N, CA and C of each residue as an Amber inpcrd file, in Angstrom:
protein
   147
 -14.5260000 -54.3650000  19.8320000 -13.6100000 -55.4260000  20.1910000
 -13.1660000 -55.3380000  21.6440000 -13.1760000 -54.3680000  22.5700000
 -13.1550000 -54.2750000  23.7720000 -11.3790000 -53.3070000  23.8470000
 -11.4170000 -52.7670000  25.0490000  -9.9960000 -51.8550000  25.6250000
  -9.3200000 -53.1200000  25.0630000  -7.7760000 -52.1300000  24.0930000
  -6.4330000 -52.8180000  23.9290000  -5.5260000 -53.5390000  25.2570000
  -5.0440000 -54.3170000  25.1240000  -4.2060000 -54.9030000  26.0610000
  -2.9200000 -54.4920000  25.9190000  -2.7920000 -54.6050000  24.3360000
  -0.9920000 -55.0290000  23.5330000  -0.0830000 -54.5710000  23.6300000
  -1.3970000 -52.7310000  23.5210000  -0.5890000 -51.5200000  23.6260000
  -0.0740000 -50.8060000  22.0450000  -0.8220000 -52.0020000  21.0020000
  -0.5140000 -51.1330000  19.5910000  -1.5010000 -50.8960000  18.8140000
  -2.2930000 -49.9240000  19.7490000  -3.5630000 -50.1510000  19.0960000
  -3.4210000 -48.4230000  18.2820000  -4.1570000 -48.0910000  17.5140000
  -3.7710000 -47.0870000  16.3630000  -4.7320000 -46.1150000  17.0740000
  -6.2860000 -46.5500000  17.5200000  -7.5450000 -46.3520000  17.9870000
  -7.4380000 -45.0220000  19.2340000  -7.9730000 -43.9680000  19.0740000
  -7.7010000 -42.8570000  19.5670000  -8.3430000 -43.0020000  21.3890000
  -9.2200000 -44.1400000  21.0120000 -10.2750000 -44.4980000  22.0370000
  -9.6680000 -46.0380000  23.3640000  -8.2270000 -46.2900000  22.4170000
  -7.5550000 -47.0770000  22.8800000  -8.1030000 -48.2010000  22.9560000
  -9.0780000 -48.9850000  21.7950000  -9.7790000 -50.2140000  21.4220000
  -9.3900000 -51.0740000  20.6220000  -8.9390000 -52.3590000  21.0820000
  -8.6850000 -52.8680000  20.2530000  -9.1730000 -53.0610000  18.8460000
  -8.1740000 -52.1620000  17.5460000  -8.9090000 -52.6250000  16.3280000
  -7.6420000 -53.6730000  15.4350000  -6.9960000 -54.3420000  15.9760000
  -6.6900000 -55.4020000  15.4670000  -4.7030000 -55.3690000  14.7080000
  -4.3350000 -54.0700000  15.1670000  -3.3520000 -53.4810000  14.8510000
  -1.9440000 -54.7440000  15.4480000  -2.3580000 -55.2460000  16.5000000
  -1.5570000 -56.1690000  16.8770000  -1.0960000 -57.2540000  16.0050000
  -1.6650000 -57.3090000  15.1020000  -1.7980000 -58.8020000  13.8340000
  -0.8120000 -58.3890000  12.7000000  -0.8780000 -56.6670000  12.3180000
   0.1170000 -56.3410000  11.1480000   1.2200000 -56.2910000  12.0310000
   1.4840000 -55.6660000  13.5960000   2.2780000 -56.2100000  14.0900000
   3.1480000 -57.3360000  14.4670000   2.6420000 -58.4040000  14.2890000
   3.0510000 -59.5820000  14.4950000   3.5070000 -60.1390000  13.1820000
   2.5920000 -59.4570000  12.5100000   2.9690000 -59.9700000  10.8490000
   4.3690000 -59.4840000   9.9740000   4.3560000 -58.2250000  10.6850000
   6.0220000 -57.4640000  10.4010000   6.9730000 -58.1980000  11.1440000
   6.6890000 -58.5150000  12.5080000   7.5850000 -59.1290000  13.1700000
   8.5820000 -60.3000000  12.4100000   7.5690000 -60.8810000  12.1850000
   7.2800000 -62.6900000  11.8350000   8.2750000 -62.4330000  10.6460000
   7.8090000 -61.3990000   9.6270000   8.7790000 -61.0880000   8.4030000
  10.3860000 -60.7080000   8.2260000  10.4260000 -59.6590000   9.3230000
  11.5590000 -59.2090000   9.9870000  12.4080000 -60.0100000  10.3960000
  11.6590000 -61.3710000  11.0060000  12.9530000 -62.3760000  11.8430000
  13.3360000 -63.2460000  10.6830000  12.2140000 -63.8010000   9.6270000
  12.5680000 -64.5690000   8.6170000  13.7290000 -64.1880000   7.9750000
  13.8600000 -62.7080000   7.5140000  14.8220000 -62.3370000   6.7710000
  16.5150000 -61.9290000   7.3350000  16.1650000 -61.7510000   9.0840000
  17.2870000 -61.6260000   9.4970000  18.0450000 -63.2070000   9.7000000
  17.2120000 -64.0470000   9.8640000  17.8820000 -65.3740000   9.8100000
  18.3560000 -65.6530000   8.8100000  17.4490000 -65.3790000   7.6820000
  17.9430000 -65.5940000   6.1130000  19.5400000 -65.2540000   6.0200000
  19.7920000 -64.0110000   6.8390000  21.0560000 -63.2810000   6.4810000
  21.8190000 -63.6310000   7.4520000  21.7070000 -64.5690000   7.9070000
  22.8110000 -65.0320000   9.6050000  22.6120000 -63.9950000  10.8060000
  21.5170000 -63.2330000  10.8410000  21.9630000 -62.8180000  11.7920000
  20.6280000 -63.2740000  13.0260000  21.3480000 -64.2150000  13.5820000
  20.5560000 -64.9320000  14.6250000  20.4160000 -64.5660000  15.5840000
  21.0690000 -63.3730000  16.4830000  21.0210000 -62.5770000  17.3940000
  19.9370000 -61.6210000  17.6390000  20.0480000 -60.7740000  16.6310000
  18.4660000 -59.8630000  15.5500000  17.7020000 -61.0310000  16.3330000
  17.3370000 -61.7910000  15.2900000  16.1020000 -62.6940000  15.5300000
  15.8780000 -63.1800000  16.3120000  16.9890000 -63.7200000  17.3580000
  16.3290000 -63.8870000  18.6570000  15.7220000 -62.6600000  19.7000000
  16.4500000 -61.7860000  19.5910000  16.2470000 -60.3800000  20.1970000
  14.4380000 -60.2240000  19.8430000  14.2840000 -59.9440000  18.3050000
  12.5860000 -59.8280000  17.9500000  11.9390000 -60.6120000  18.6650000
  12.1020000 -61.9740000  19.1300000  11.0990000 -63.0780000  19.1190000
  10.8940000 -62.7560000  20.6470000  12.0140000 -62.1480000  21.4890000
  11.8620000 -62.1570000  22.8680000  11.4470000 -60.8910000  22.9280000
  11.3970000 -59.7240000  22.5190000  11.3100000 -58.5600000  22.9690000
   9.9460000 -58.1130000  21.6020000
């Protein structure tokens, strides 16, 4: 897949193997549920950082 960019790559060889996607996918989950719970600050914080 070619050298990581993202920086979350698991790959000892520092290649992208796709680690960025469960990343994004926790993210994505993480903000749903902090909004769920009012806390809109959290979730903006994730989405920018």
């Amino acid at each position: 897949m070619g050298a990581c960019v993202c920086g979350y790559t698991t790959d000892p060889e520092k290649n992208c193997n796709g680690t960025h996607n469960v990343v994004k996918a926790v993210k994505a989950d993480l903000i749903a549920k902090l909004e769920a719970k009012d806390f809109a600050d959290a979730a903006q914080y994730l989405k920018t950082n």
